[in-house]
mmCIF file of C-alpha atoms in Angstrom:
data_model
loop_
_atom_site.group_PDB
_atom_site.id
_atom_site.type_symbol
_atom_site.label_atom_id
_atom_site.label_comp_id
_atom_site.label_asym_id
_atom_site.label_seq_id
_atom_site.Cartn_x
_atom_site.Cartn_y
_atom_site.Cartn_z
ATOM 1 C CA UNK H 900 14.101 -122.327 -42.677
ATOM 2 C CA UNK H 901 16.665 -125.601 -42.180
ATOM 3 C CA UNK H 902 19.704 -124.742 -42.696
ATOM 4 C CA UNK H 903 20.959 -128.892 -43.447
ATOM 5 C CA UNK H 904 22.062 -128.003 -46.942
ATOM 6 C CA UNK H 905 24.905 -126.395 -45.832
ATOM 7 C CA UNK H 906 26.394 -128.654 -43.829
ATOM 8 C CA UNK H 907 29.028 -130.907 -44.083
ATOM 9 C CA UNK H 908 28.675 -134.179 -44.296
ATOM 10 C CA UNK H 909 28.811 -135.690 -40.819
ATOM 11 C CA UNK H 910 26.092 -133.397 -40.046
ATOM 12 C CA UNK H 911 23.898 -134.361 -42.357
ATOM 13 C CA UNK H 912 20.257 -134.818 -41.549
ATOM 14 C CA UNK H 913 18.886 -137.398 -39.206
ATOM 15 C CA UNK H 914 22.309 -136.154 -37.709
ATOM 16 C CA UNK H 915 22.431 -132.836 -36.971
ATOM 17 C CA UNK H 916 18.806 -130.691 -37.706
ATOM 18 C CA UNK H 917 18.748 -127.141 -37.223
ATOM 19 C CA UNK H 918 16.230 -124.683 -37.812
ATOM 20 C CA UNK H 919 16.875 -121.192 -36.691
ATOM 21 C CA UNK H 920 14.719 -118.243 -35.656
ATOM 22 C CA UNK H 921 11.327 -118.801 -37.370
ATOM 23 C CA UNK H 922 8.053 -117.431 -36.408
ATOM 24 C CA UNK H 923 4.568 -119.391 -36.070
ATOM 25 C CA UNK H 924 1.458 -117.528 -34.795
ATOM 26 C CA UNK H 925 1.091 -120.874 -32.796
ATOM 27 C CA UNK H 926 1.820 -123.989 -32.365
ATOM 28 C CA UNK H 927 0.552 -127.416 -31.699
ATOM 29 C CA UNK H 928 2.756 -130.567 -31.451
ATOM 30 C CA UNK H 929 3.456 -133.936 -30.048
ATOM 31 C CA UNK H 930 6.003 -135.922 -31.031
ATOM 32 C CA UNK H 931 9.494 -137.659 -29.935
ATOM 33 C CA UNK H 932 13.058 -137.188 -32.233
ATOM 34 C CA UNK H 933 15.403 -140.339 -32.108
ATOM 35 C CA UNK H 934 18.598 -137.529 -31.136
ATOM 36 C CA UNK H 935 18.677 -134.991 -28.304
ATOM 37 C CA UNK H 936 16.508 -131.948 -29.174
ATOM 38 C CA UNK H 937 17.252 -128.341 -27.588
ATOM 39 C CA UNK H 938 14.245 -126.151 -28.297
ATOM 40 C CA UNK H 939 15.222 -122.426 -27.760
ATOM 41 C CA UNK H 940 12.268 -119.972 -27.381
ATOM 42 C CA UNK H 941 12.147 -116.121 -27.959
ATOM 43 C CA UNK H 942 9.066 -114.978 -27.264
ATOM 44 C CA UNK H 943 5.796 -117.201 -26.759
ATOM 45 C CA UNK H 944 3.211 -118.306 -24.055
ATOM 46 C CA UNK H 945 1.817 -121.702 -23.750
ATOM 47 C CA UNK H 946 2.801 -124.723 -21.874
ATOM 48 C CA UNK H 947 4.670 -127.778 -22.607
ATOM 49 C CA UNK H 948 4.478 -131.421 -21.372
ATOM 50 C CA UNK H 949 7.355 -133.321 -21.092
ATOM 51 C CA UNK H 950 7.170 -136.967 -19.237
ATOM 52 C CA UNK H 951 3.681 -136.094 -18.114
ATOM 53 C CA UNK H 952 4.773 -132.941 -16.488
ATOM 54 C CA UNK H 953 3.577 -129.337 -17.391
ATOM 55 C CA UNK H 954 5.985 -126.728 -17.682
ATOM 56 C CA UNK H 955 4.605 -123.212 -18.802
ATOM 57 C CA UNK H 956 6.501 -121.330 -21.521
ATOM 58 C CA UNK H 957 7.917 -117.811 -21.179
ATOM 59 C CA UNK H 958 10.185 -115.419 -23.421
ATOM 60 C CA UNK H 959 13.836 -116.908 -23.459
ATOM 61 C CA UNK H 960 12.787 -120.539 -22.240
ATOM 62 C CA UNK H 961 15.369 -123.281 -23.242
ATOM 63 C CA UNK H 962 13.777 -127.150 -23.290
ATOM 64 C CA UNK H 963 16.155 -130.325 -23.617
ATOM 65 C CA UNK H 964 14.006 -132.744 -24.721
ATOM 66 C CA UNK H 965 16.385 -136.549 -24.411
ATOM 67 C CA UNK H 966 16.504 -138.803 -27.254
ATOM 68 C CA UNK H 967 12.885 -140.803 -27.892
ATOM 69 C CA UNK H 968 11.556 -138.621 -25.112
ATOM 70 C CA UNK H 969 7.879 -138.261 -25.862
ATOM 71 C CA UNK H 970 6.390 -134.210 -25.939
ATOM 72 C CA UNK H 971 4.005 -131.717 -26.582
ATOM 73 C CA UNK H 972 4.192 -128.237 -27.314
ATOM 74 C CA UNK H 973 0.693 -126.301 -27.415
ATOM 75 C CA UNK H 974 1.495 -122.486 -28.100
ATOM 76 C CA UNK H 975 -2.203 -120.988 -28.533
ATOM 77 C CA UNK H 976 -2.659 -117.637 -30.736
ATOM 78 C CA UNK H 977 -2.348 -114.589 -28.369
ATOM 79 C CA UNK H 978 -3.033 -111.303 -29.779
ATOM 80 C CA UNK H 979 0.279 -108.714 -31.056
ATOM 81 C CA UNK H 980 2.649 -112.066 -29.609
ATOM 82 C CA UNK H 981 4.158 -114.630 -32.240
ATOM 83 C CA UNK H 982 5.805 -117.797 -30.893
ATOM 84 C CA UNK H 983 9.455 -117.263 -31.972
ATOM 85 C CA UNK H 984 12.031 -120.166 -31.541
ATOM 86 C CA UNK H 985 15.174 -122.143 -32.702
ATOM 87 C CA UNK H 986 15.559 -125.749 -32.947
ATOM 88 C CA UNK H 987 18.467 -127.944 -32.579
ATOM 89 C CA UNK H 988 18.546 -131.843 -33.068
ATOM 90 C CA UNK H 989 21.577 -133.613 -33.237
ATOM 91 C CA UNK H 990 22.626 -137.299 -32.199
ATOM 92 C CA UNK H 991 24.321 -137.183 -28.697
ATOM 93 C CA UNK H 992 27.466 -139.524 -30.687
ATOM 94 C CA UNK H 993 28.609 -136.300 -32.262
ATOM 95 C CA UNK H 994 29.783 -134.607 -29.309
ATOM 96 C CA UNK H 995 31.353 -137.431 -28.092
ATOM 97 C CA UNK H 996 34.706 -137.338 -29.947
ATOM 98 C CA UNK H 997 34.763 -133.161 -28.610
ATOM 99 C CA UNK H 998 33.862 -134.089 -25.073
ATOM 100 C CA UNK H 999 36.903 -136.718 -24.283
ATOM 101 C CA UNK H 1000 39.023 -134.188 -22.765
ATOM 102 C CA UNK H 1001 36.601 -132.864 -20.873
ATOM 103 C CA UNK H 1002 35.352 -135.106 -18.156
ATOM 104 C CA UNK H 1003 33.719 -133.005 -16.019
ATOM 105 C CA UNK H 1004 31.786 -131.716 -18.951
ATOM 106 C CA UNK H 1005 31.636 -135.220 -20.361
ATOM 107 C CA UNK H 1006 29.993 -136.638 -17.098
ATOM 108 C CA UNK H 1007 27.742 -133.433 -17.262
ATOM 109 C CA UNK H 1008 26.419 -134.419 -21.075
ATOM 110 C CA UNK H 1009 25.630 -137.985 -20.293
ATOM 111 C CA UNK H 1010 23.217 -136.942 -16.880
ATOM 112 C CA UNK H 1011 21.265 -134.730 -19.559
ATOM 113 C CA UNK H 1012 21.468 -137.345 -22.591
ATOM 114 C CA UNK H 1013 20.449 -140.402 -20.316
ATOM 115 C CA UNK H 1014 19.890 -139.436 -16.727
ATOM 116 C CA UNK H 1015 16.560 -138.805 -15.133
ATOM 117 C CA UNK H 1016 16.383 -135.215 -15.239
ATOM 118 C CA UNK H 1017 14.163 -133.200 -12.603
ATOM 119 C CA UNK H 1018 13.546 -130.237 -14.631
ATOM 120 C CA UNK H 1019 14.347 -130.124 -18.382
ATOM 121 C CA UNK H 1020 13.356 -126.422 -18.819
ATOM 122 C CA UNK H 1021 15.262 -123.323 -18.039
ATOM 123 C CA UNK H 1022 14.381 -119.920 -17.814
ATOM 124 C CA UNK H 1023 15.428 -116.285 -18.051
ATOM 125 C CA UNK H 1024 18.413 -117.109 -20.397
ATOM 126 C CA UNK H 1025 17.962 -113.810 -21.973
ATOM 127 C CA UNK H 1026 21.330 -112.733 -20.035
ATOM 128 C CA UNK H 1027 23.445 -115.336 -21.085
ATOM 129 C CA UNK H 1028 25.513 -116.260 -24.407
ATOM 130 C CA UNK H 1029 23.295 -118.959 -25.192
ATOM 131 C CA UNK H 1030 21.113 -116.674 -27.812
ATOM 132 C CA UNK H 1031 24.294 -115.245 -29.427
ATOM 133 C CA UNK H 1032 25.626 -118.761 -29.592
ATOM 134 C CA UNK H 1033 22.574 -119.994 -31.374
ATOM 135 C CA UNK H 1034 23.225 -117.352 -34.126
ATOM 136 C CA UNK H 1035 26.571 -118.294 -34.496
ATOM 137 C CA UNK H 1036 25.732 -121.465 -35.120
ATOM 138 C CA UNK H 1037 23.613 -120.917 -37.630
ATOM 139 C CA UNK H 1038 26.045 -118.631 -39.575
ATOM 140 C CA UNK H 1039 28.167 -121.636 -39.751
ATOM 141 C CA UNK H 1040 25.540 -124.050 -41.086
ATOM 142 C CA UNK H 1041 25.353 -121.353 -43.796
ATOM 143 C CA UNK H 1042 28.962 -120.714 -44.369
ATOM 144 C CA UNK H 1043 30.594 -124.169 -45.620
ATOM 145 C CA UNK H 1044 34.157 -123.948 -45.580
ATOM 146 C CA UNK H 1045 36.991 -126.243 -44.052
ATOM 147 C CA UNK H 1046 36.739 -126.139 -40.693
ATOM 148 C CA UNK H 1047 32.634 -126.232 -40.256
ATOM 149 C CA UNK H 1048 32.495 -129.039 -38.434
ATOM 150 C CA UNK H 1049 35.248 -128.681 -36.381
ATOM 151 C CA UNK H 1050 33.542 -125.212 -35.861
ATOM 152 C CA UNK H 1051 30.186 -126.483 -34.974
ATOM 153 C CA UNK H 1052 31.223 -128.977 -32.121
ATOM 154 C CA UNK H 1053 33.559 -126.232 -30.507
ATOM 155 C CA UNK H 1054 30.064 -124.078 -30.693
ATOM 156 C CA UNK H 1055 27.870 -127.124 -29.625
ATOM 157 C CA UNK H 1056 30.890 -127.568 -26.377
ATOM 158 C CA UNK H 1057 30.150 -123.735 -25.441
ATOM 159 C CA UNK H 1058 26.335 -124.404 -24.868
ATOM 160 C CA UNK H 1059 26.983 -127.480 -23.183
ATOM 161 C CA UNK H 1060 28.779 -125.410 -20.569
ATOM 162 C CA UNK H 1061 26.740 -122.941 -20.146
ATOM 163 C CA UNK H 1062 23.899 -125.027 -19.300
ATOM 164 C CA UNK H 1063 26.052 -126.903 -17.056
ATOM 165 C CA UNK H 1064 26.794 -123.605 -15.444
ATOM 166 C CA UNK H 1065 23.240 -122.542 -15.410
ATOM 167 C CA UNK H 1066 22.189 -125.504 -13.706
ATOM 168 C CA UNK H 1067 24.331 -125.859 -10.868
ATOM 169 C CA UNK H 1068 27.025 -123.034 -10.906
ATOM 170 C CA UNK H 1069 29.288 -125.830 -9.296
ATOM 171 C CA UNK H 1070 31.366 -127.767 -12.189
ATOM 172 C CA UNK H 1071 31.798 -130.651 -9.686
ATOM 173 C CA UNK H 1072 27.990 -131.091 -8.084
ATOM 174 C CA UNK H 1073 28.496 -134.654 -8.758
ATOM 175 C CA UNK H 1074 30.471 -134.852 -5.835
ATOM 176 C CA UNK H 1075 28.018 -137.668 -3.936
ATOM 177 C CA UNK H 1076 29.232 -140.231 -6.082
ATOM 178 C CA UNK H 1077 32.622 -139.932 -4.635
ATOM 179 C CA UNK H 1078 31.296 -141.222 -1.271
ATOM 180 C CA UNK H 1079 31.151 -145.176 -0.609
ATOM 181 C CA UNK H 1080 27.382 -144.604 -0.869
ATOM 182 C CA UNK H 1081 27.658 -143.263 -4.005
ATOM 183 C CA UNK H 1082 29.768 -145.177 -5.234
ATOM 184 C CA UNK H 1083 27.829 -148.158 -4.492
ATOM 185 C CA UNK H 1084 24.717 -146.751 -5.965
ATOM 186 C CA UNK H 1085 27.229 -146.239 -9.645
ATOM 187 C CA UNK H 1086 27.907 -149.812 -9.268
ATOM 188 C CA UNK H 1087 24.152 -150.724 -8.786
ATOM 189 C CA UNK H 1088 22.981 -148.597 -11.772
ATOM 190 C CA UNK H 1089 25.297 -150.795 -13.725
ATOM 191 C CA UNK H 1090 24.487 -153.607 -12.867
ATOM 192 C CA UNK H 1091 20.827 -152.580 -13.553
ATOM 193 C CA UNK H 1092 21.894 -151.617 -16.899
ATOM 194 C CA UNK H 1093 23.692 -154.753 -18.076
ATOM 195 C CA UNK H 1094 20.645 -156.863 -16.781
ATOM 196 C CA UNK H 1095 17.232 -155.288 -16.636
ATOM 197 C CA UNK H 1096 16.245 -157.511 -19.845
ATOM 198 C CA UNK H 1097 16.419 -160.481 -17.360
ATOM 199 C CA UNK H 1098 13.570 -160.925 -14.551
ATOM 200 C CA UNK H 1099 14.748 -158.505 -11.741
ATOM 201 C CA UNK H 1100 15.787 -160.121 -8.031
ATOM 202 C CA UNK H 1101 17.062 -158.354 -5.756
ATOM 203 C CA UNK H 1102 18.123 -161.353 -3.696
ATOM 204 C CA UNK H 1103 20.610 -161.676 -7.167
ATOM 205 C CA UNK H 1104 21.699 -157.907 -7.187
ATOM 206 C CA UNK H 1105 22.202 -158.361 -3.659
ATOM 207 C CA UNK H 1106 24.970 -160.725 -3.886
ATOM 208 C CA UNK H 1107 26.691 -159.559 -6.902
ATOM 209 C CA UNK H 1108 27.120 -156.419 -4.730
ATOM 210 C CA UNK H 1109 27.910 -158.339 -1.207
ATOM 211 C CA UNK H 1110 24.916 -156.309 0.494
ATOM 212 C CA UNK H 1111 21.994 -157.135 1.726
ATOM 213 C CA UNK H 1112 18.307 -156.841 0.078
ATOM 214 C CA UNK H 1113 17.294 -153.518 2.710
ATOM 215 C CA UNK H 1114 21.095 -151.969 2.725
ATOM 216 C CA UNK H 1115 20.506 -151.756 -1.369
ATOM 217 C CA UNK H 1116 17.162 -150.962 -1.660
ATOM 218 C CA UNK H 1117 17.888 -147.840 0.736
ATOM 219 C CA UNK H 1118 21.310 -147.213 -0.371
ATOM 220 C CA UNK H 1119 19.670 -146.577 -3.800
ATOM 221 C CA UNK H 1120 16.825 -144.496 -3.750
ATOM 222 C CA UNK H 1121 19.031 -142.317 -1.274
ATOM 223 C CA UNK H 1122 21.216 -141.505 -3.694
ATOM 224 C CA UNK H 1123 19.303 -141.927 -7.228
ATOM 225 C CA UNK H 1124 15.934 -140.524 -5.617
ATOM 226 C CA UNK H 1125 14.123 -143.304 -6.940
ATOM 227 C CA UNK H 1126 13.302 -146.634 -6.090
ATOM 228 C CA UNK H 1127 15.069 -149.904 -7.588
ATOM 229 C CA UNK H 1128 11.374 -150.764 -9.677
ATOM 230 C CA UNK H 1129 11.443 -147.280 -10.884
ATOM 231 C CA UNK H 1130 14.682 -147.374 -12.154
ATOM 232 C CA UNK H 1131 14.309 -150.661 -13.617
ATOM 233 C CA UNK H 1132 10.689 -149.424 -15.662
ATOM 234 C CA UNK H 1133 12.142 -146.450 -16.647
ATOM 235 C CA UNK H 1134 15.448 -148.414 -18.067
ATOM 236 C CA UNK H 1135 13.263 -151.001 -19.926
ATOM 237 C CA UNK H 1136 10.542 -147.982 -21.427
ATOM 238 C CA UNK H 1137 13.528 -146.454 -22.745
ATOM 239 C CA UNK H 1138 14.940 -149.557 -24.612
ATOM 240 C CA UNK H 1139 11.054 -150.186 -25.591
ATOM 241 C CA UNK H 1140 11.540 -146.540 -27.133
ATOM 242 C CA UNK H 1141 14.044 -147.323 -29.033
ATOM 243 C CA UNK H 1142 13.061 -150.544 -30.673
ATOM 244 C CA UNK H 1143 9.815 -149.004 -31.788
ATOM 245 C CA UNK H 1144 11.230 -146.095 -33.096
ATOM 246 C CA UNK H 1145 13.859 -148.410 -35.220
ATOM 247 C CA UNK H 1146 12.074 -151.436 -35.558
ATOM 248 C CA UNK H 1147 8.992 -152.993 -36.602
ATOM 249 C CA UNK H 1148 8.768 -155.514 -34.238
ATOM 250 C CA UNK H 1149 5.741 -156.673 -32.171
ATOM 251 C CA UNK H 1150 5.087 -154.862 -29.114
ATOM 252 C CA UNK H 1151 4.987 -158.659 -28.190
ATOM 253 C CA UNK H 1152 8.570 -159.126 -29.228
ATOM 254 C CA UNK H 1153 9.402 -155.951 -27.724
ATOM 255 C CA UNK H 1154 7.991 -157.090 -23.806
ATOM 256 C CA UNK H 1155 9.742 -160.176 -24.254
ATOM 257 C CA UNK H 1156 13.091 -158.355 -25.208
ATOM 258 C CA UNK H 1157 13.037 -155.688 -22.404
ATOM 259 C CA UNK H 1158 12.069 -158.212 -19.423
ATOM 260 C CA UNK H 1159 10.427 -160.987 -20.666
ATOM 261 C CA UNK H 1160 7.304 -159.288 -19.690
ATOM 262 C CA UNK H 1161 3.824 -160.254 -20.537
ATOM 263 C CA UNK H 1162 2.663 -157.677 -23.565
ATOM 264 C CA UNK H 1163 -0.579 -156.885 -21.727
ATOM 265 C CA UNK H 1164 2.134 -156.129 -18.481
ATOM 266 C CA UNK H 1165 4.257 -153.913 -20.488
ATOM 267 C CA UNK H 1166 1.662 -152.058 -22.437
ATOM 268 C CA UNK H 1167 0.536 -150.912 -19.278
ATOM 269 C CA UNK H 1168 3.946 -149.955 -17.954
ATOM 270 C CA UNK H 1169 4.424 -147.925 -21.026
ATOM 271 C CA UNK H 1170 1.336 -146.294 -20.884
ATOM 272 C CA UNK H 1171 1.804 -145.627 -17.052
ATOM 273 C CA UNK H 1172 5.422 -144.178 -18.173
ATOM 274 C CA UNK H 1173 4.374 -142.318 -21.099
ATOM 275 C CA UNK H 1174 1.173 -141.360 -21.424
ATOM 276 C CA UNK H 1175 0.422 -143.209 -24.423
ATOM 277 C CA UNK H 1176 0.356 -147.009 -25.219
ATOM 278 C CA UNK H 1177 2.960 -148.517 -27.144
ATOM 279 C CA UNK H 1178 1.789 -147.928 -30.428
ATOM 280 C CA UNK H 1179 0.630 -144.531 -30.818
ATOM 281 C CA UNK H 1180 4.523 -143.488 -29.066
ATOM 282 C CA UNK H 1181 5.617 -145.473 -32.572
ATOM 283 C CA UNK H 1182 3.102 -143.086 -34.683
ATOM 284 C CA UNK H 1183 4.801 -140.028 -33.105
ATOM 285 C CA UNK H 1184 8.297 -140.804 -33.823
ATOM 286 C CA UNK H 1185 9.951 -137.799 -36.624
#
């Protein structure tokens, strides 16, 4: 059942989605959600794919799916089993304002709403507070009164931590960024950022860092665990993703924007990226 109708109004849908606790025999889907979705499952076997990796499903899985990340959840019928889960799909912005005084935390949010992640499933959660945070959660959406919102994001901050707990059990795992390396390989990733919609040299990045071509190229996939080119094609797909899910523009007009690539160049790209060319990822948006 979604719970949106009781909730106020900067959680309104397209916003904030939630759907708590309901019960399919199976399930068959493939899709991306323009916000951050956090699938929590009770009890179900299946698999899902997630950036063309496999990832089996088992009682008390959690699955962070990032914004305009493409999916599929198959969940066949299994005899005297259901497929029992809660959904949560909210737009990263509205923990942002919560998250300020937290920048450990803060850092922590950003890696899992825009960093490559390794692994975006977790398991055996059954232990932890996530579940009864979930419910509480949803006893807000269905109790309006002052204070919901507030309410909600101090809820929403509590699962943020936990996962960040889960996941490393060391607040401050970020620590290889405070090296010079590290710090170098920040200052690259930004400067990826601000211009991967121009033809890439590295001959330019080079100097705008006062390195040479090999000491970045190294100095980057050391610390990032990627190469330069990978970085740079998964930066521009994720652009691409937006602009088709917001936009009705060309997938010529989208190449162009992202890199001035060729459209036969970036179709391909996409396709090696996602799984799917560029327009069926636009058919799949919700």
């Amino acid at each position: 059942m979604n719970r949106n109708d009781h909730l106020p109004q900067r959680f309104k849908p397209n916003l904030f989605m939630y759907n708590y606790k309901y019960e399919n025999e199976e399930a068959h889907w493939f899709h991306a959600h323009r916000g951050i979705e956090i699938l929590y499952i009770y009890t179900g076997r299946g698999e899902i794919m997630a950036e063309n990796q496999i990832y089996p499903i088992r009682d008390h899985t959690l699955v962070w799916f990032q914004p305009y990340q493409l999916h599929r959840v198959m969940v066949p019928p299994t005899p005297n089993r259901s497929y029992i889960r809660t959904n949560l799909t909210f737009d990263p912005s509205l923990l942002e304002q919560y998250l300020s005084v937290f920048p450990l935390m803060e850092k922590f949010f950003r890696r899992m709403w825009k960093g490559s992640l390794q692994m975006p499933v977790f398991y055996d959660l059954q232990d932890t507070l996530i579940p009864d945070l979930l419910e509480e959660i949803d006893y807000s959406t269905n109790n309006s009164t002052a204070g919901t919102e507030e309410n909600i994001g101090f809820l929403m901050l509590q699962l943020i931590r936990l996962l960040q707990k889960h996941m490393s059990g060391d607040l401050t795992e970020v620590s290889p960024l405070h090296s010079r390396g590290g710090s170098h390989a920040e200052r690259i990733t930004e400067w990826l950022d601000e211009h991967y919609k121009e033809p890439f040299s590295l001959e330019v990045l080079a100097a705008a860092m006062h390195l040479s071509p090999y000491h970045i190229s190294h100095l980057f996939k050391e610390f990032s665990g990627i190469t330069l080119s990978e970085y740079l094609m998964q930066r521009r797909v994720r652009e691409a993703c937006i602009l088709l899910a917001n936009t009705t523009k060309p997938v010529k007009e989208i190449a162009a924007e992202v890199g001035h690539l060729s459209p036969s160049y970036f179709s391909q790209m996409f396709k090696n990226n996602k799984g799917i060319s560029p327009e069926k990822y636009r058919r799949s948006i919700r």
